[in-house]
mmCIF file with all atom_site columns, C-alpha atoms in Angstrom:
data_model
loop_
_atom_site.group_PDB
_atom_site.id
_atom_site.type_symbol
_atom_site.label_atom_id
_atom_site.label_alt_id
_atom_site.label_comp_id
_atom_site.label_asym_id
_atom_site.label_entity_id
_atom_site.label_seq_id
_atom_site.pdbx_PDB_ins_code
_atom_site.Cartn_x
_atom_site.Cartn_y
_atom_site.Cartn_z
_atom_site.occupancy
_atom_site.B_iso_or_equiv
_atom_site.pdbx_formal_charge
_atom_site.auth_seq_id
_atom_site.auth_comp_id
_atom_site.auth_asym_id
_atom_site.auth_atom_id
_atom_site.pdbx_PDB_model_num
ATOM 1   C CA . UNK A 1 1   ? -21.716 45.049  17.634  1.00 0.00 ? 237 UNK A CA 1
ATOM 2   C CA . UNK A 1 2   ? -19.228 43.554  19.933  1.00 0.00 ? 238 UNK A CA 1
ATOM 3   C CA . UNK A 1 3   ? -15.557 42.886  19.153  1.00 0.00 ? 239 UNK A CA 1
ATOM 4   C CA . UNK A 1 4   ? -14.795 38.755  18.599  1.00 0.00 ? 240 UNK A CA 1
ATOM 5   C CA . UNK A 1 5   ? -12.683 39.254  21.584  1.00 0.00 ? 241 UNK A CA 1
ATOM 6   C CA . UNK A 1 6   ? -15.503 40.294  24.117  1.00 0.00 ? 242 UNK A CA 1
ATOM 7   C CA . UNK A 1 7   ? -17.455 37.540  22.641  1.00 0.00 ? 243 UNK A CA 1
ATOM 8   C CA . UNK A 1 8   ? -14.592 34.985  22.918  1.00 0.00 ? 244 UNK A CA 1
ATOM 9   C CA . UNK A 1 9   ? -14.511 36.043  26.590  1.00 0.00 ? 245 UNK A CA 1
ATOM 10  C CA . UNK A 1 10  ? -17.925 35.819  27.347  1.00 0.00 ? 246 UNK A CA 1
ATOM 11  C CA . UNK A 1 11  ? -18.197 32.020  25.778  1.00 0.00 ? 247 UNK A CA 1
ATOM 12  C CA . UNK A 1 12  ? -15.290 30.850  28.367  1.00 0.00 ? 248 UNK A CA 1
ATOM 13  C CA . UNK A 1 13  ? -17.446 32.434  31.210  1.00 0.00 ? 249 UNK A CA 1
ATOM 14  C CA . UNK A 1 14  ? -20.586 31.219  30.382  1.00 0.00 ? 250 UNK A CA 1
ATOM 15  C CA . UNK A 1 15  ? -18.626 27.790  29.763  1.00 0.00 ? 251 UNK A CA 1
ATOM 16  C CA . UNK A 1 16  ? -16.955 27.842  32.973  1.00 0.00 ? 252 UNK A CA 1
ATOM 17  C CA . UNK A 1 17  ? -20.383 29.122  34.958  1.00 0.00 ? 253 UNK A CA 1
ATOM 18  C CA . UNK A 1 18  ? -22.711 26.682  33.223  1.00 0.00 ? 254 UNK A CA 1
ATOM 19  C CA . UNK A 1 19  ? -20.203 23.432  34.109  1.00 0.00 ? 255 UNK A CA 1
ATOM 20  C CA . UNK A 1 20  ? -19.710 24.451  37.654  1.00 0.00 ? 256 UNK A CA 1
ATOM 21  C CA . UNK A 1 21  ? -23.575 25.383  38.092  1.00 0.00 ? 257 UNK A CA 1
ATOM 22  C CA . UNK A 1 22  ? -24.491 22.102  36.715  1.00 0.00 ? 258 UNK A CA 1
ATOM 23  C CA . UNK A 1 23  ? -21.949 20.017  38.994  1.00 0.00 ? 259 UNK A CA 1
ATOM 24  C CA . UNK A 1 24  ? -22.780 21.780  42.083  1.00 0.00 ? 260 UNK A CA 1
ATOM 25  C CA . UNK A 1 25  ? -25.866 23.848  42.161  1.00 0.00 ? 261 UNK A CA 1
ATOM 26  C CA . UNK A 1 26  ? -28.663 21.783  39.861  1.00 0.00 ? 262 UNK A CA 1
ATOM 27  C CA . UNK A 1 27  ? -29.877 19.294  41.800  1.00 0.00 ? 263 UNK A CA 1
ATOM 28  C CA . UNK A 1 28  ? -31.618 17.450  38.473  1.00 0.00 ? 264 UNK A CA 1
ATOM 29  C CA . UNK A 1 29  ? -30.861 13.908  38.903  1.00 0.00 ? 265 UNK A CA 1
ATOM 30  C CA . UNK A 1 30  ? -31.181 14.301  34.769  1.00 0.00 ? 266 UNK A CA 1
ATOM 31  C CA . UNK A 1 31  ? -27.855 15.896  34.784  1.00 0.00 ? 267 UNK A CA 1
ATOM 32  C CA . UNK A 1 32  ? -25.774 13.746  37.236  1.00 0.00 ? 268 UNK A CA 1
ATOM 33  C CA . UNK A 1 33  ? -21.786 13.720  36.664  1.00 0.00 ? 269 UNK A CA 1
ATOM 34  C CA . UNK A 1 34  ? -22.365 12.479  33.215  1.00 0.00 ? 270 UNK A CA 1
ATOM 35  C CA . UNK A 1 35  ? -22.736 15.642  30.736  1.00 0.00 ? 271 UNK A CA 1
ATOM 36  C CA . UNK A 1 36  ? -19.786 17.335  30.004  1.00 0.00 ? 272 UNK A CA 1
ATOM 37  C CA . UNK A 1 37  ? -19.580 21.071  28.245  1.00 0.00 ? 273 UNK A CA 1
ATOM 38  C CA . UNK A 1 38  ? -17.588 20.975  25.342  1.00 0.00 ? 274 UNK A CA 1
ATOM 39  C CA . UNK A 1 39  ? -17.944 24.103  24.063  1.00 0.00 ? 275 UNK A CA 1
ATOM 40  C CA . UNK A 1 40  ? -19.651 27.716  23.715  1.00 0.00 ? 276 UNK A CA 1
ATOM 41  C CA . UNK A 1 41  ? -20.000 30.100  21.115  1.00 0.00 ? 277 UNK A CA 1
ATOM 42  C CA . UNK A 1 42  ? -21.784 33.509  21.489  1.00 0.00 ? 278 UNK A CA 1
ATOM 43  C CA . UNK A 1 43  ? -23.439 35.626  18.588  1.00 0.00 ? 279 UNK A CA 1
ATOM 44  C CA . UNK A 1 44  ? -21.710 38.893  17.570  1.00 0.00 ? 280 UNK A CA 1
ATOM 45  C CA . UNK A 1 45  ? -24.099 41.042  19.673  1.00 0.00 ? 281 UNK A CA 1
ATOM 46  C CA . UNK A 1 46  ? -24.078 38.561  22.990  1.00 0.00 ? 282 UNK A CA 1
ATOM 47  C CA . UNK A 1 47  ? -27.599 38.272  22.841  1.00 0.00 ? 283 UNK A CA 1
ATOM 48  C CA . UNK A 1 48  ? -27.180 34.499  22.300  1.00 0.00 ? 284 UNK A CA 1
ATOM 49  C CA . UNK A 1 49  ? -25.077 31.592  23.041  1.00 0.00 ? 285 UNK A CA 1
ATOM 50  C CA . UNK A 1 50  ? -24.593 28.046  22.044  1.00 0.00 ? 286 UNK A CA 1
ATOM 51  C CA . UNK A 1 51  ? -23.416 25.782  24.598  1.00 0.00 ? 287 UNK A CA 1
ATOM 52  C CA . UNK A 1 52  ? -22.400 22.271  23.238  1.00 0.00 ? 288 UNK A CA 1
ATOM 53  C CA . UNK A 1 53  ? -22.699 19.325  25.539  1.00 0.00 ? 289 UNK A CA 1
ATOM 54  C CA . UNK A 1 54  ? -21.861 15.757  25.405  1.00 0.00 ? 290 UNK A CA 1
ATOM 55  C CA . UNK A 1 55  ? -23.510 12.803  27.665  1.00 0.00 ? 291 UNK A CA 1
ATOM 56  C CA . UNK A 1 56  ? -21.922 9.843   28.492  1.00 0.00 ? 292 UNK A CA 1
ATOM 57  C CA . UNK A 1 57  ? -24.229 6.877   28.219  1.00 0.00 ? 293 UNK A CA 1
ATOM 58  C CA . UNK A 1 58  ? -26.650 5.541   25.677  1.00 0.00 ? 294 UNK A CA 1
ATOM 59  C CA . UNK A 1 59  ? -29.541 7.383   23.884  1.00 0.00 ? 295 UNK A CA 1
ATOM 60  C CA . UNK A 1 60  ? -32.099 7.127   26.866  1.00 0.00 ? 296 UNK A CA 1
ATOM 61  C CA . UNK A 1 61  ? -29.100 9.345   29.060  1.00 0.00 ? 297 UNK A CA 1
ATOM 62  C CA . UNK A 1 62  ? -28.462 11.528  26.765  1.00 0.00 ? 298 UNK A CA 1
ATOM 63  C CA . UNK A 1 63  ? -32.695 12.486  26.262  1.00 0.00 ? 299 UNK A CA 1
ATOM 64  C CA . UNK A 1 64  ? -33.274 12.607  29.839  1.00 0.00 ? 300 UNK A CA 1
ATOM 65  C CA . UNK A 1 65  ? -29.777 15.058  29.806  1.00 0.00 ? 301 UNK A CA 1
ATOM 66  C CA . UNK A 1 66  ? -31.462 17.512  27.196  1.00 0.00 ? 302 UNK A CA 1
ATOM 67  C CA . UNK A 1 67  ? -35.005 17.546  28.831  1.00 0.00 ? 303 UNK A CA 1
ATOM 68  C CA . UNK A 1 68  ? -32.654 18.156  32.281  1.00 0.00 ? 304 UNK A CA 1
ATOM 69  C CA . UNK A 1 69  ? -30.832 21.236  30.456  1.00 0.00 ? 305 UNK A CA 1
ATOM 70  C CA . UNK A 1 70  ? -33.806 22.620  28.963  1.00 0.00 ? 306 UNK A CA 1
ATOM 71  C CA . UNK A 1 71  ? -35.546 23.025  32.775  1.00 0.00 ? 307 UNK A CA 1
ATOM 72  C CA . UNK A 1 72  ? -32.845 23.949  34.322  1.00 0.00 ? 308 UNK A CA 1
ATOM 73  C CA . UNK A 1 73  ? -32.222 26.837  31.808  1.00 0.00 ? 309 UNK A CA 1
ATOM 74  C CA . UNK A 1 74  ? -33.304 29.629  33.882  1.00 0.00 ? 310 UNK A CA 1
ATOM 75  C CA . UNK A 1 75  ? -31.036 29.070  36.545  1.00 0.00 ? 311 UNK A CA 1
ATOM 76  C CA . UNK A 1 76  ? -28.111 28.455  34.631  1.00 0.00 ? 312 UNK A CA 1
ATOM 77  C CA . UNK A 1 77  ? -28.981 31.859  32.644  1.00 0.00 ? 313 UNK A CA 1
ATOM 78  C CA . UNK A 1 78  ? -29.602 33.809  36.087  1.00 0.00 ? 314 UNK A CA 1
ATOM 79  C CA . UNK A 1 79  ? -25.681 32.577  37.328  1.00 0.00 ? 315 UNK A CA 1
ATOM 80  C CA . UNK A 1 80  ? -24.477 33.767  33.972  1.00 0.00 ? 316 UNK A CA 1
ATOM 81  C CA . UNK A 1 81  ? -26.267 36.751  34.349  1.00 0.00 ? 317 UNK A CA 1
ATOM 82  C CA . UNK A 1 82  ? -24.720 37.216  37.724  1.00 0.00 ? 318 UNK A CA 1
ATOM 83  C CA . UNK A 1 83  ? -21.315 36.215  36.407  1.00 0.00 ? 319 UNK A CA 1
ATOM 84  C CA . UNK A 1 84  ? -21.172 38.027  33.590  1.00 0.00 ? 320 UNK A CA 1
ATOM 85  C CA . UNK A 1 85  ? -22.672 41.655  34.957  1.00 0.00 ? 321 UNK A CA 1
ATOM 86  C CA . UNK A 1 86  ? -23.077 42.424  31.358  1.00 0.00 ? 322 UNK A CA 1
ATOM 87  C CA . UNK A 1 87  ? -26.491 44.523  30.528  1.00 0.00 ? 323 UNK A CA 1
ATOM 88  C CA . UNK A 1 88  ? -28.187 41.863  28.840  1.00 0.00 ? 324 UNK A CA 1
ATOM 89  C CA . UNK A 1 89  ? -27.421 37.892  29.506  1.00 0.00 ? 325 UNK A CA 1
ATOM 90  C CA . UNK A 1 90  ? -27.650 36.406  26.577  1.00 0.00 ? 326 UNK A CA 1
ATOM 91  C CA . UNK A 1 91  ? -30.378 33.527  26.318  1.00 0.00 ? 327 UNK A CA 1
ATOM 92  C CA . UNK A 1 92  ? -29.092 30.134  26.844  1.00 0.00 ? 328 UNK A CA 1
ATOM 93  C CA . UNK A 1 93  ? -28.887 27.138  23.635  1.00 0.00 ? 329 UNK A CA 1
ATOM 94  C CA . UNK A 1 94  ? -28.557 23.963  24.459  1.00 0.00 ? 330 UNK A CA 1
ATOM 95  C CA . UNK A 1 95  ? -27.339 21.556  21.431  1.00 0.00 ? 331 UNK A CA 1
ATOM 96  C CA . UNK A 1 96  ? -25.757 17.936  21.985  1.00 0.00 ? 332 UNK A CA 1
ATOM 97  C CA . UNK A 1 97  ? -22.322 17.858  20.288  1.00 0.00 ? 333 UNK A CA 1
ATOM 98  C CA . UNK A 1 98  ? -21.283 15.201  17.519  1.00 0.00 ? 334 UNK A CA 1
ATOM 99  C CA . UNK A 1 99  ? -18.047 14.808  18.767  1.00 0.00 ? 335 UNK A CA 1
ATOM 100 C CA . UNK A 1 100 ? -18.299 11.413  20.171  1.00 0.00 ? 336 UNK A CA 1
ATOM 101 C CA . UNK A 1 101 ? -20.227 10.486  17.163  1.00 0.00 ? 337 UNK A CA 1
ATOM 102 C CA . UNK A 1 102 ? -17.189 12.315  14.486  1.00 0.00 ? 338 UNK A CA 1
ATOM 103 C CA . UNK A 1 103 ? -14.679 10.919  16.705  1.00 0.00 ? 339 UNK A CA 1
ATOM 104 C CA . UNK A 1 104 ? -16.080 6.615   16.604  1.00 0.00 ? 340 UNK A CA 1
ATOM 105 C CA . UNK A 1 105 ? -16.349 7.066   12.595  1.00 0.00 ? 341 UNK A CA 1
ATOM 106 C CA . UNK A 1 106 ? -12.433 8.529   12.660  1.00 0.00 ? 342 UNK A CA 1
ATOM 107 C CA . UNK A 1 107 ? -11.469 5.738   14.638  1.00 0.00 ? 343 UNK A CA 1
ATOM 108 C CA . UNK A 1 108 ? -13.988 2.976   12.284  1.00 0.00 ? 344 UNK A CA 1
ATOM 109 C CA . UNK A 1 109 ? -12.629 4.889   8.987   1.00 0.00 ? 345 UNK A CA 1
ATOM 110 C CA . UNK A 1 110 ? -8.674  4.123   10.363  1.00 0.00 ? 346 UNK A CA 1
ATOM 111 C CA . UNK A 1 111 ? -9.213  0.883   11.489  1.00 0.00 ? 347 UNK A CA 1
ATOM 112 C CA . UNK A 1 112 ? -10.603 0.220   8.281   1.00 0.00 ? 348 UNK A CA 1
ATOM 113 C CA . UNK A 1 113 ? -7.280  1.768   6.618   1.00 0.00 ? 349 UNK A CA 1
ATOM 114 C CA . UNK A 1 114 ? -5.161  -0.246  9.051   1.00 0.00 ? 350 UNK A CA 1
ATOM 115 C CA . UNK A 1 115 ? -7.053  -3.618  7.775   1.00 0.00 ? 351 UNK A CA 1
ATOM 116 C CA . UNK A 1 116 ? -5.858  -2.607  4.043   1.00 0.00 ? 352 UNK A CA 1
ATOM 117 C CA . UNK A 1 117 ? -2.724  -1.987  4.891   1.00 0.00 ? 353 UNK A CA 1
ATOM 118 C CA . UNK A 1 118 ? -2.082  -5.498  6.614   1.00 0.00 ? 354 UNK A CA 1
ATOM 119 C CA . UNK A 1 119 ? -3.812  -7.294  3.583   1.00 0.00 ? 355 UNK A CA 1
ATOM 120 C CA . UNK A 1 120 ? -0.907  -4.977  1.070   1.00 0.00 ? 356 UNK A CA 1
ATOM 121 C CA . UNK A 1 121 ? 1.319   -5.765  3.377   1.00 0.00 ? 357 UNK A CA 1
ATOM 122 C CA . UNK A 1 122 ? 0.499   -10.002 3.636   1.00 0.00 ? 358 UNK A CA 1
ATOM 123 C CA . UNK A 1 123 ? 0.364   -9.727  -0.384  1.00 0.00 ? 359 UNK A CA 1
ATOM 124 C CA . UNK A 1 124 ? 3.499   -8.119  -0.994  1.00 0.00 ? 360 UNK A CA 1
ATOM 125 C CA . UNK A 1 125 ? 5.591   -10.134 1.404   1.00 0.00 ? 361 UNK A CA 1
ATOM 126 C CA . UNK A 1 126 ? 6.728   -12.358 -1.151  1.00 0.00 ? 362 UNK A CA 1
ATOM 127 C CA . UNK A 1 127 ? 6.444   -10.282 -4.101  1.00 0.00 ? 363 UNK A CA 1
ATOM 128 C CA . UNK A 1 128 ? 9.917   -9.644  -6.132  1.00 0.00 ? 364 UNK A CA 1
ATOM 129 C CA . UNK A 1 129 ? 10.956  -6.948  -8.554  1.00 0.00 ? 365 UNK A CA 1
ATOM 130 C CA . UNK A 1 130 ? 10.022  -6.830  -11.743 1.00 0.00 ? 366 UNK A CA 1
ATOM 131 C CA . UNK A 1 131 ? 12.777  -6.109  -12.848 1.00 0.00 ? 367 UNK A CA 1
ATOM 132 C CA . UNK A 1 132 ? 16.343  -5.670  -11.139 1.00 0.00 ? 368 UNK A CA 1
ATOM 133 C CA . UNK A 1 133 ? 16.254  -4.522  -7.539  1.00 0.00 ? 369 UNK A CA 1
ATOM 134 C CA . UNK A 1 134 ? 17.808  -0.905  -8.906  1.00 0.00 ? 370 UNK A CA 1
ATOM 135 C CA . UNK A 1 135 ? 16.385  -0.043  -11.827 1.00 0.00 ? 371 UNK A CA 1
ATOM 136 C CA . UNK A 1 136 ? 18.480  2.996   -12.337 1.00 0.00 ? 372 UNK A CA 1
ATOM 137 C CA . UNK A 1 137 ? 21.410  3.662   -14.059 1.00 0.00 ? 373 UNK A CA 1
ATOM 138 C CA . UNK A 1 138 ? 24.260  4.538   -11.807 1.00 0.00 ? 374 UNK A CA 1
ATOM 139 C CA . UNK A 1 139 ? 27.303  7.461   -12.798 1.00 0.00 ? 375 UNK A CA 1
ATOM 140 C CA . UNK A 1 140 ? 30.401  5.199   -14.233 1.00 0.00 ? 376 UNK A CA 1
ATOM 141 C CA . UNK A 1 141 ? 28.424  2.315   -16.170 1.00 0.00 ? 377 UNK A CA 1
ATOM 142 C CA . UNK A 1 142 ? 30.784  2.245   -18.952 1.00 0.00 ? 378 UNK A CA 1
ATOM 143 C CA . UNK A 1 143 ? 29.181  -0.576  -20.607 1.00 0.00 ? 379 UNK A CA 1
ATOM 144 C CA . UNK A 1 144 ? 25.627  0.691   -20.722 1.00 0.00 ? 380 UNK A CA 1
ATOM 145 C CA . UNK A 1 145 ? 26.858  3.916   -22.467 1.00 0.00 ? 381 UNK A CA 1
ATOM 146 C CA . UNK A 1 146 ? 29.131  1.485   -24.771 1.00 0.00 ? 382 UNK A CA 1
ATOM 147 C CA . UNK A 1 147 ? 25.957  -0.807  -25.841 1.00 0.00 ? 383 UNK A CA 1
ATOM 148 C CA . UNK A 1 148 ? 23.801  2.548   -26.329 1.00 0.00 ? 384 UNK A CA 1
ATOM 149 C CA . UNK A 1 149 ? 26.516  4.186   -28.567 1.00 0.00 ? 385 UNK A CA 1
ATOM 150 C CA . UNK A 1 150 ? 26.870  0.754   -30.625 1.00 0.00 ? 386 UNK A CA 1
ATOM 151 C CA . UNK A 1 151 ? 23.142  0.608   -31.646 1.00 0.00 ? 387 UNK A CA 1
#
């Protein structure tokens, strides 16, 4: 079992490796300038790792960028292997991240909230107080303690 740290350290090179392999050295016109790693995680015993991957375009792009990734796996393992000089180079995940996805139904959930607060805000702009506009007693209201004490 391998420390988190030697893990941690092998993720950012395989990272690193896999994005410069894929702008430079695959010549898939699948891949193109338009996938982007995101992230990698490697298991505890660095026999596998998970590299995320986001492309941009629609859902056509982004199938044509997995099917790209998925033959172009054995070359992007050999440079990690070559990179790395580890014993064993760990075999090579591919999985499209929901970032983009997470991130457009943040920005749909708050522009939803901003909505709310402009109707609140239209239907209290000519609201008054229900009362007085201090409903609290202040320290040296004689007169309030006076009409409490006469009761």
């Amino acid at each position: 079992m391998a420390d988190n740290a030697r893990a941690k350290k092998l993720a950012d090179l395989i990272r690193e490796v896999v994005a410069q392999k894929l702008q430079r050295g695959v010549k898939d016109p699948r891949l193109g300038t338009h996938v982007t790693i995101t992230d990698t995680r490697v298991t505890g015993d660095l026999r596998e790792a998970t590299v995320f991957y986001t492309v941009y375009g629609d859902d056509e792009d982004r199938a044509s960028a997995a099917a790209g990734l998925e033959s172009a796996k054995g070359v992007l393992r050999s440079a990690v292997g070559a990179a790395a000089g580890t014993k064993f180079t760990p075999t090579l995940t591919f999985v499209a991240d929901a970032l983009p996805e997470n991130a457009q139904t943040i920005e749909d959930l708050l522009d939803r909230a901003r909505a709310s607060d402009a109707q609140v805000r239209a239907a209290s702009s000519g609201a008054a107080y229900a009362g007085e506009a201090d409903p609290y007693r202040k320290p040296g209201s004689d007169e309030d303690d006076e009409d409490a004490a006469a009761e």
